[in-house]
Coordinates of C-alpha atoms in Angstrom, one line a residue:
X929 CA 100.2 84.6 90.4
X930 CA 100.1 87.1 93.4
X931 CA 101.2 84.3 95.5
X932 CA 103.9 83.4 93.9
X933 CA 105.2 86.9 93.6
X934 CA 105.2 87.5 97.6
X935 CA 107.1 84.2 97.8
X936 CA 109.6 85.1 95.4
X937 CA 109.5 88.5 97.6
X938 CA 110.0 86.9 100.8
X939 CA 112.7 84.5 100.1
X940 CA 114.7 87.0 97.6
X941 CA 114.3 90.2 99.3
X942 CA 112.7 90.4 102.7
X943 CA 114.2 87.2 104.4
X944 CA 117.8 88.0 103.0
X945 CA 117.5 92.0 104.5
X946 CA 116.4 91.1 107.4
X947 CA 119.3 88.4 108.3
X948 CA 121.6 90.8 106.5
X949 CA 120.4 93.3 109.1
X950 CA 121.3 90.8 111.8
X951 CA 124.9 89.7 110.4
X952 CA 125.4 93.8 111.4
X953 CA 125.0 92.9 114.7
X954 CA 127.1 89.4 114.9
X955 CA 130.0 91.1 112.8
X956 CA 130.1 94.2 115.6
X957 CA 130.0 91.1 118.4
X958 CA 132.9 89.4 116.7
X959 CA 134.9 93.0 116.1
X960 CA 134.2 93.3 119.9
X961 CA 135.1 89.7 121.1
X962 CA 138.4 90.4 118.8
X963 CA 139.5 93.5 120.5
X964 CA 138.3 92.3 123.9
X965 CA 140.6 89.3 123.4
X966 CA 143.3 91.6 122.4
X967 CA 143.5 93.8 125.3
X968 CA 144.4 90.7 127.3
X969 CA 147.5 88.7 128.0
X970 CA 148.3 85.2 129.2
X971 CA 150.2 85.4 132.4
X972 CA 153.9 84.4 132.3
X973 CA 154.1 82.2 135.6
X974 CA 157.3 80.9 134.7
X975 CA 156.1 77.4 134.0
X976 CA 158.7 75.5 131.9
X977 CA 158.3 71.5 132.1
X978 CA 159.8 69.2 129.4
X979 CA 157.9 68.7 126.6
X980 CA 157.4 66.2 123.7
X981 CA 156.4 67.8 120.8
X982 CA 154.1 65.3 118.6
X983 CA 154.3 65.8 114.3
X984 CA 152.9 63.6 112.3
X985 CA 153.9 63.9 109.1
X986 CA 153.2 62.4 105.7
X987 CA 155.8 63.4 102.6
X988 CA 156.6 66.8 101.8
X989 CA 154.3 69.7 102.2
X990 CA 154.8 73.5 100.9
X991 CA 157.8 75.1 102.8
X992 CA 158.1 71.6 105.0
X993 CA 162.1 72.2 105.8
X994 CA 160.8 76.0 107.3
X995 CA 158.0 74.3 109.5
X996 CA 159.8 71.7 110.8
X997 CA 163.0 74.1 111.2
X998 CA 160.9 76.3 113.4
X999 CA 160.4 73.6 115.8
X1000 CA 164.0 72.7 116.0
X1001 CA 164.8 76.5 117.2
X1002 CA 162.6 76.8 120.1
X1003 CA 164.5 79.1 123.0
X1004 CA 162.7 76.8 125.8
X1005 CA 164.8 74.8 128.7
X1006 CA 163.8 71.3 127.6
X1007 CA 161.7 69.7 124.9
X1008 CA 162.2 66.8 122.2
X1009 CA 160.6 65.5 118.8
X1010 CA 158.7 62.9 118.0
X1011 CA 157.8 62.4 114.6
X1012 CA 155.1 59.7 113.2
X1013 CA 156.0 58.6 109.7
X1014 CA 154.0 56.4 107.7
X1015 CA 156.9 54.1 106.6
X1016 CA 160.5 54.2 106.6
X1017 CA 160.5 55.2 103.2
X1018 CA 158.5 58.4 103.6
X1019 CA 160.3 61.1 102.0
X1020 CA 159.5 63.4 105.0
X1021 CA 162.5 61.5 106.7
X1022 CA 165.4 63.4 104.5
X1023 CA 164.3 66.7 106.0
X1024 CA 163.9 65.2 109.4
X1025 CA 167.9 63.8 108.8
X1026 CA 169.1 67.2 107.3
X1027 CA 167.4 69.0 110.3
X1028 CA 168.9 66.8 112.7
X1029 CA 172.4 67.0 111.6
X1030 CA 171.8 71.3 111.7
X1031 CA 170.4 70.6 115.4
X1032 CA 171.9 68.3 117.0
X1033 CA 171.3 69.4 120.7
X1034 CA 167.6 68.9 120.0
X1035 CA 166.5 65.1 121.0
X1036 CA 164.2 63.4 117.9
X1037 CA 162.7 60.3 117.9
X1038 CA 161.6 58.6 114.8
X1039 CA 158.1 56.3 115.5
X1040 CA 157.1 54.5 111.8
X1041 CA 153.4 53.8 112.1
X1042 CA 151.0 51.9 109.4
X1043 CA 148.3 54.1 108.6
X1044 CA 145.7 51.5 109.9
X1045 CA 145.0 49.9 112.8
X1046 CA 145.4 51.3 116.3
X1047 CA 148.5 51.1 118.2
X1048 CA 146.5 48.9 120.9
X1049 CA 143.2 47.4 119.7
X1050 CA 141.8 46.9 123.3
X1051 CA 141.8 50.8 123.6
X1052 CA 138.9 50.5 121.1
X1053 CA 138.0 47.2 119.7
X1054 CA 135.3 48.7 117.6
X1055 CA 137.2 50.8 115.8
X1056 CA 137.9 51.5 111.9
X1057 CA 141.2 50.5 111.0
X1058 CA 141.2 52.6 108.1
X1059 CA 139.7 55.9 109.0
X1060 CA 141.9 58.3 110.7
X1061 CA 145.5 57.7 109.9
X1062 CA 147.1 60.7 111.5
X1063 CA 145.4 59.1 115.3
X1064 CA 147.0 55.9 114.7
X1065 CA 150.0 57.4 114.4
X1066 CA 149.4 59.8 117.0
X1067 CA 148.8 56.6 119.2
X1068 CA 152.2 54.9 118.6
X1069 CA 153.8 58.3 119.2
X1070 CA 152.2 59.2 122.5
X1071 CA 153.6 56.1 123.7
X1072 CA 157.6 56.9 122.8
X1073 CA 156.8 60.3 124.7
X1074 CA 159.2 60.6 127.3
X1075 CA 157.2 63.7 129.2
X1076 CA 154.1 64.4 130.7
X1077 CA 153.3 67.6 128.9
X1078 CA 152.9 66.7 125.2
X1079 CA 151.8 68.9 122.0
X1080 CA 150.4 68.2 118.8
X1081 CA 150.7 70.4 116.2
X1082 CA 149.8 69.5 112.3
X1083 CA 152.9 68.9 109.8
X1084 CA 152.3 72.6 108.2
X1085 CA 152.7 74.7 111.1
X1086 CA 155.1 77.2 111.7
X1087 CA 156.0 79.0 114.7
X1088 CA 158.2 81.1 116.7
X1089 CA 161.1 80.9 118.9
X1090 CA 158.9 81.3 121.8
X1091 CA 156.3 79.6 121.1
X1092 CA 156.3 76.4 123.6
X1093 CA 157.6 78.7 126.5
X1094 CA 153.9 81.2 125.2
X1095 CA 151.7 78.2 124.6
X1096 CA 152.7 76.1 128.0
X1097 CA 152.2 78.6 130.9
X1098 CA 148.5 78.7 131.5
X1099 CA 149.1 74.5 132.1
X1100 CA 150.7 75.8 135.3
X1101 CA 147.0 75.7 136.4
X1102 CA 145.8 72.3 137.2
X1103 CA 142.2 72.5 136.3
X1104 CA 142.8 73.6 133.2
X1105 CA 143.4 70.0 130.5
X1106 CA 144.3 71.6 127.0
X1107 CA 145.7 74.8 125.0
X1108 CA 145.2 75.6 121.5
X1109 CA 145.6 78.9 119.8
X1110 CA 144.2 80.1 116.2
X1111 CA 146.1 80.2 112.7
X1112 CA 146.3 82.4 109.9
X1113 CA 147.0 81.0 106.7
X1114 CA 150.1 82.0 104.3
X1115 CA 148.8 82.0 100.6
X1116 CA 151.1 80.8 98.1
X1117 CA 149.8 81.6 94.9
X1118 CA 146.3 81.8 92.7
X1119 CA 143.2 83.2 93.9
X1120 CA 141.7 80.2 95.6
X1121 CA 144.8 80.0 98.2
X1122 CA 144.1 83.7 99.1
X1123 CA 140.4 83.1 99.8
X1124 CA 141.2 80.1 102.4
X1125 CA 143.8 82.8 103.5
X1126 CA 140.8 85.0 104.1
X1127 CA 138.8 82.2 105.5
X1128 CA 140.8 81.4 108.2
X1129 CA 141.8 84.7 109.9
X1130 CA 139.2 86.9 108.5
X1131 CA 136.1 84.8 109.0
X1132 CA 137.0 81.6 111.5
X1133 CA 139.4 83.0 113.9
X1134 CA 136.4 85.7 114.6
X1135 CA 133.7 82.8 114.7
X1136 CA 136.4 81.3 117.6
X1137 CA 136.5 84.5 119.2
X1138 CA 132.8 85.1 119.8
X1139 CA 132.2 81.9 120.8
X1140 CA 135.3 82.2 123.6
X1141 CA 133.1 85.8 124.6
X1142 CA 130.2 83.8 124.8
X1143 CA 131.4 81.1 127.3
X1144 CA 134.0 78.5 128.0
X1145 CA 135.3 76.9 124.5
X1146 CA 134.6 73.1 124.0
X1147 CA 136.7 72.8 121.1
X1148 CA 140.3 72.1 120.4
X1149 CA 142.0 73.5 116.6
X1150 CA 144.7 71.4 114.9
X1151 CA 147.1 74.3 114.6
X1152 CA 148.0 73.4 118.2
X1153 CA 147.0 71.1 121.3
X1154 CA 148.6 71.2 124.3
X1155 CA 147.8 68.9 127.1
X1156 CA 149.1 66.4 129.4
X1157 CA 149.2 62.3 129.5
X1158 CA 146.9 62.2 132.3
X1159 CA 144.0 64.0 130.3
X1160 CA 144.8 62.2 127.4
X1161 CA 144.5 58.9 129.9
X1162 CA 141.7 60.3 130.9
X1163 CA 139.5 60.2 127.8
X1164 CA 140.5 56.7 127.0
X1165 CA 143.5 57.5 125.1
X1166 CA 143.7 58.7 121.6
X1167 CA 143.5 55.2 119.5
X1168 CA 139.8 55.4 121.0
X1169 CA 139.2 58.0 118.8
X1170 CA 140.6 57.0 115.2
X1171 CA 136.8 56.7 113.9
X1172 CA 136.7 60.8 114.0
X1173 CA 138.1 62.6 111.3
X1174 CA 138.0 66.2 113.1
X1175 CA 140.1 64.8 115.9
X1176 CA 141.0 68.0 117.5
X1177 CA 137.2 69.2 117.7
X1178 CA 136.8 66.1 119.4
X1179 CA 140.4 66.4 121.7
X1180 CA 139.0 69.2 122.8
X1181 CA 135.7 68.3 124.0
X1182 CA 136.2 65.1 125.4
X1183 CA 138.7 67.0 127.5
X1184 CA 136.6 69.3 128.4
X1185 CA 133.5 67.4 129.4
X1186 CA 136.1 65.5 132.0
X1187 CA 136.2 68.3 134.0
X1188 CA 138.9 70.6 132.4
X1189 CA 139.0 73.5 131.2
X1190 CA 140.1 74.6 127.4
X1191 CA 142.5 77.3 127.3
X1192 CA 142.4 79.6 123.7
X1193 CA 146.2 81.2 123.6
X1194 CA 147.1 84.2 122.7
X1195 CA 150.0 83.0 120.3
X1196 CA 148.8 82.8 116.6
X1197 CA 150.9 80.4 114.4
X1198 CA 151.5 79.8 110.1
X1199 CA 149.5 77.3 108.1
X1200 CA 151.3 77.3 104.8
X1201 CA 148.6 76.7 102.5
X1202 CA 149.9 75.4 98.8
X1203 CA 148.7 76.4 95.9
X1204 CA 144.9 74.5 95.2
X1205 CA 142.6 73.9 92.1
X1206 CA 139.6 74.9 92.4
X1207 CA 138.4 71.5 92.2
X1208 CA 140.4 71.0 95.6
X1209 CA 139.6 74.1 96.8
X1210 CA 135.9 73.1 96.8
X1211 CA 136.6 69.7 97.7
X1212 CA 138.5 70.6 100.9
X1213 CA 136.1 73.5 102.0
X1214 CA 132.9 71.1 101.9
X1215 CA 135.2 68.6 103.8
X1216 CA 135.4 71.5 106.4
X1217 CA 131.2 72.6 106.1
X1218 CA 129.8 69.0 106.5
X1219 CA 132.5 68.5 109.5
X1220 CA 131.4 71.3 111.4
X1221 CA 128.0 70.0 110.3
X1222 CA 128.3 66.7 112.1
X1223 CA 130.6 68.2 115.3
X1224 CA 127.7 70.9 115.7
X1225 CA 124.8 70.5 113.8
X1226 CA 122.8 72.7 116.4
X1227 CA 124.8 75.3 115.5
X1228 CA 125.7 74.8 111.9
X1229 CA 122.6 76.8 110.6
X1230 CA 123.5 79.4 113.0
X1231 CA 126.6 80.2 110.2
X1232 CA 124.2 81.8 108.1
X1233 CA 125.1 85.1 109.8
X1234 CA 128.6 85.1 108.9
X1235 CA 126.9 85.6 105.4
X1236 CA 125.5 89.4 105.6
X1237 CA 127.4 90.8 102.8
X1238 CA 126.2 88.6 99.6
X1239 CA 122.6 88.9 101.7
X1240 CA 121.9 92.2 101.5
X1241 CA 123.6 92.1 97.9
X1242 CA 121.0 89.6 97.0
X1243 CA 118.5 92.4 98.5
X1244 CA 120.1 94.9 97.0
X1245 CA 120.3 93.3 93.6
X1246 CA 116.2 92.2 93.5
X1247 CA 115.1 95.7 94.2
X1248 CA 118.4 98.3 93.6
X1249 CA 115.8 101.5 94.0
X1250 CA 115.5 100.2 97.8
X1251 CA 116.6 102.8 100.0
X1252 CA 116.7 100.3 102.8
X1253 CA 118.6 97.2 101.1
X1254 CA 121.4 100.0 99.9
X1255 CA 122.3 101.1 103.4
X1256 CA 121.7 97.5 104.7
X1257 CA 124.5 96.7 102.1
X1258 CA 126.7 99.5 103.1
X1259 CA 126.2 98.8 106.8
X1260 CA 126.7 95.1 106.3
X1261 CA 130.4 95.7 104.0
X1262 CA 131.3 98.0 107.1
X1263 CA 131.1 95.7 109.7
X1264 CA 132.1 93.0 108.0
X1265 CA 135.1 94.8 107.2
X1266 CA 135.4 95.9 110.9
X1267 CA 135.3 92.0 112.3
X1268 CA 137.7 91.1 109.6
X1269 CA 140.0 93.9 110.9
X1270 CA 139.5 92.9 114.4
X1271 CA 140.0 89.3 114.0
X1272 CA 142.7 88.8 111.2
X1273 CA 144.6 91.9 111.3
X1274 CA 145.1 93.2 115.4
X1275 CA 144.4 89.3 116.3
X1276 CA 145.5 87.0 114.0
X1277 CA 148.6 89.6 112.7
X1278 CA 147.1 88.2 109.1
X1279 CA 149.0 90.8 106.2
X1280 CA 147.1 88.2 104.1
X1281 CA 143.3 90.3 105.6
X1282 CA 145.0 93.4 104.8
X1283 CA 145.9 93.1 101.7
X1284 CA 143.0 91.0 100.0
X1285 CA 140.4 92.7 101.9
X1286 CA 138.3 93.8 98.8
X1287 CA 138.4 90.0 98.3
X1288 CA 136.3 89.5 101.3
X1289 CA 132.8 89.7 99.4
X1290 CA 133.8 87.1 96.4
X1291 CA 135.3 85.0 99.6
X1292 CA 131.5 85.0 101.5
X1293 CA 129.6 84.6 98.3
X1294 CA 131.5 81.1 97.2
X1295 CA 131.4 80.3 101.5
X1296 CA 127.8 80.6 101.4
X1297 CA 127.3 78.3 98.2
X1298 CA 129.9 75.9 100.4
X1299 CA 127.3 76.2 103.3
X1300 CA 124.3 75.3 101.6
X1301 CA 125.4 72.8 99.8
X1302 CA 126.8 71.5 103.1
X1303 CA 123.6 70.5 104.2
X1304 CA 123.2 68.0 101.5
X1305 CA 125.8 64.4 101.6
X1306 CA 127.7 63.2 103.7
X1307 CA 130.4 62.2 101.6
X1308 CA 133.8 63.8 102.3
X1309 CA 137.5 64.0 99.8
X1310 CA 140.3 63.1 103.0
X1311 CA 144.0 62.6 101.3
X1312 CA 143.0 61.4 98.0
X1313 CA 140.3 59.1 99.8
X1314 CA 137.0 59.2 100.0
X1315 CA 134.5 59.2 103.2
X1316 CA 130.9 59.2 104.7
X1317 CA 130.5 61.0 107.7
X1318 CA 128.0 59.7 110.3
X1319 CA 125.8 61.7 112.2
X1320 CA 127.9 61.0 115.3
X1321 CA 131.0 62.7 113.6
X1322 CA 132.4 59.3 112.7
X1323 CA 133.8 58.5 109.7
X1324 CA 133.4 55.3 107.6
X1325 CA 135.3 54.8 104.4
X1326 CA 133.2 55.2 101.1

């Protein structure tokens, strides 16, 4: 019976204090990575080359005409569209007309690409036909490109009017093979949009931030990747990698295990996130946990520091005359606090982090369920389909 009680002990009180005490320290390295990154700028070096902006898109989304519309206004020299549609019959191609006839000075090109199979099967003969969609398209789209300096972006973005002539210069440099930059999400409505809100600028962006303090970043995000043809020639292309369903994590690192080096920007875009169940909710945040479990499952466990707050309140809870858990609670809410403020707010420019801050401690407590249970299945929920992740990071369908 008295062994039972000092396991309860240990695993409800003195193992969740003591990482609690530890998320202190990793939530004062992200605030610090955050403003570190802040006091620096990328250099303008006057480096404008045509570009071809890649979107593939698949119907409407939430505020579609605005993200695409952004695009269209971009005050940079020279640049064109290429959109990847899934058929000609994709509704997505009524916006793409309406925003043509607004802009017609801006050169589009239309590529309609099945959602299966590779745009050349010898780039990898192996392959799943049906497992990434948006790289098959991605393929056939590369290839109507008419410049060497191409970006990707994902259908939802939004940016500003400077944003190719902000994300662009630091290619000026050779040795370096790719730009991204980080994202903050714009809730729509209902509690669950505003705690992937929260996610995104007030938890991830930091998690990208220390990891850029701690060395060169292997990693690409979907909000944005610029490169050239020759690094994408370089890695065999990007039909090679269709079997991957995070294909900018894996962009990224192919890129930068060639040689290059990966370039985080200091522009932050919009993700328009639409308004979620919390069914989908769920279903999209273990997509993301057992993804980043499979891309980096070294480091996956490591995430259990991102989870101070409902620690100590777990400490807190089992023994609430503790001296100790109380201020480890306190100390752990005020840095967490601080790294969201560092991260979302002077970073990310996030109103979202502002606003919902208080929500911060409901958003960690349903992440850390999310985390655990990432551990567990491989299964993922990918556009209404359903998946099994390999260990590799490939996907096969379920």
């Amino acid at each position: 019976m008295h062994s039972l009680s000092f396991f309860a002990a240990l695993l409800l009180f003195d193992l969740p204090l003591l990482v609690a005490a530890g998320s202190c320290l990793y939530y004062l390295a992200v605030a610090i990575a955050a403003l570190q990154f802040r006091s620096q700028r990328d250099k303008d070096s006057g480096f404008t080359p045509p570009i071809s902006i890649l979107k593939p898109v698949r119907g409407i989304e939430q505020s579609f005409y605005e993200s695409l519309a952004s695009h269209f206004r971009q005050n940079y020299p020279g640049f064109e569209l290429i959109f990847g549609l899934r058929d000609a019959n994709d509704p997505a191609r009524w916006t793409i007309s309406q925003l043509q006839r607004e802009f017609p000075q801006v050169p589009v090109k239309i590529v309609t690409a099945p959602e299966s199979g590779g745009a050349n099967p010898h780039a990898n003969p192996h392959a799943n036909p049906h497992a990434n969609p948006k790289m098959n398209k991605l393929q056939h789209m590369l290839e109507e490109a008419s410049y060497e300096v191409v970006v990707i972006n994902d259908a939802d973005i939004r940016v500003g009017p400077d944003y190719l002539r902000q994300i662009v210069q630091p290619l000026a440099d050779e040795r370096l093979g790719l730009v991204t930059c980080l994202y903050r999400g714009i809730p729509v409505q209902g509690l669950p949009s505003r705690l992937e809100s929260l996610g995104m600028a007030g938890d991830f962006a930091g998690q990208v931030l220390l990891a850029r303090a701690l060395g060169p970043i292997r990693f690409a995000l979907g909000a944005t990747i610029a490169t050239r043809k020759k690094q994408l020639a370089e890695i065999g292309g990007l039909a090679r990698w269709a079997d991957y369903l995070a294909d900018d994590y894996i962009l990224g690192n192919r890129i930068a295990a060639a040689g290059y080096r990966v370039h985080l920007s200091h522009t932050v875009v919009d993700t328009m996130l639409p308004h979620r169940a919390w069914r989908e909710y769920f279903a999209q945040q273990l997509r993301w946990a057992r993804t980043i479990r499979a891309c980096t499952p070294r480091g996956y466990p490591g995430l259990l520091l991102s989870f101070g707050v409902p620690l100590a309140l777990l400490a807190a809870v089992m023994r609430p005359q503790s001296a100790l858990a109380v201020t480890v609670l306190a100390a752990a809410l005020c840095a967490r606090f601080l790294a969201a403020w560092a991260a979302g707010v002077r970073v990310c420019g996030d109103r979202a982090v502002g606003r919902f801050f208080w929500l911060l401690p409901l958003r960690d407590l349903v992440a850390l369920g999310v985390w655990l249970a990432g551990f567990w299945g491989s299964h993922v929920v990918w556009r209404e389909a359903r998946f099994r992740i390999e260990a590799d990071g490939k996907i096969r369908p379920a």
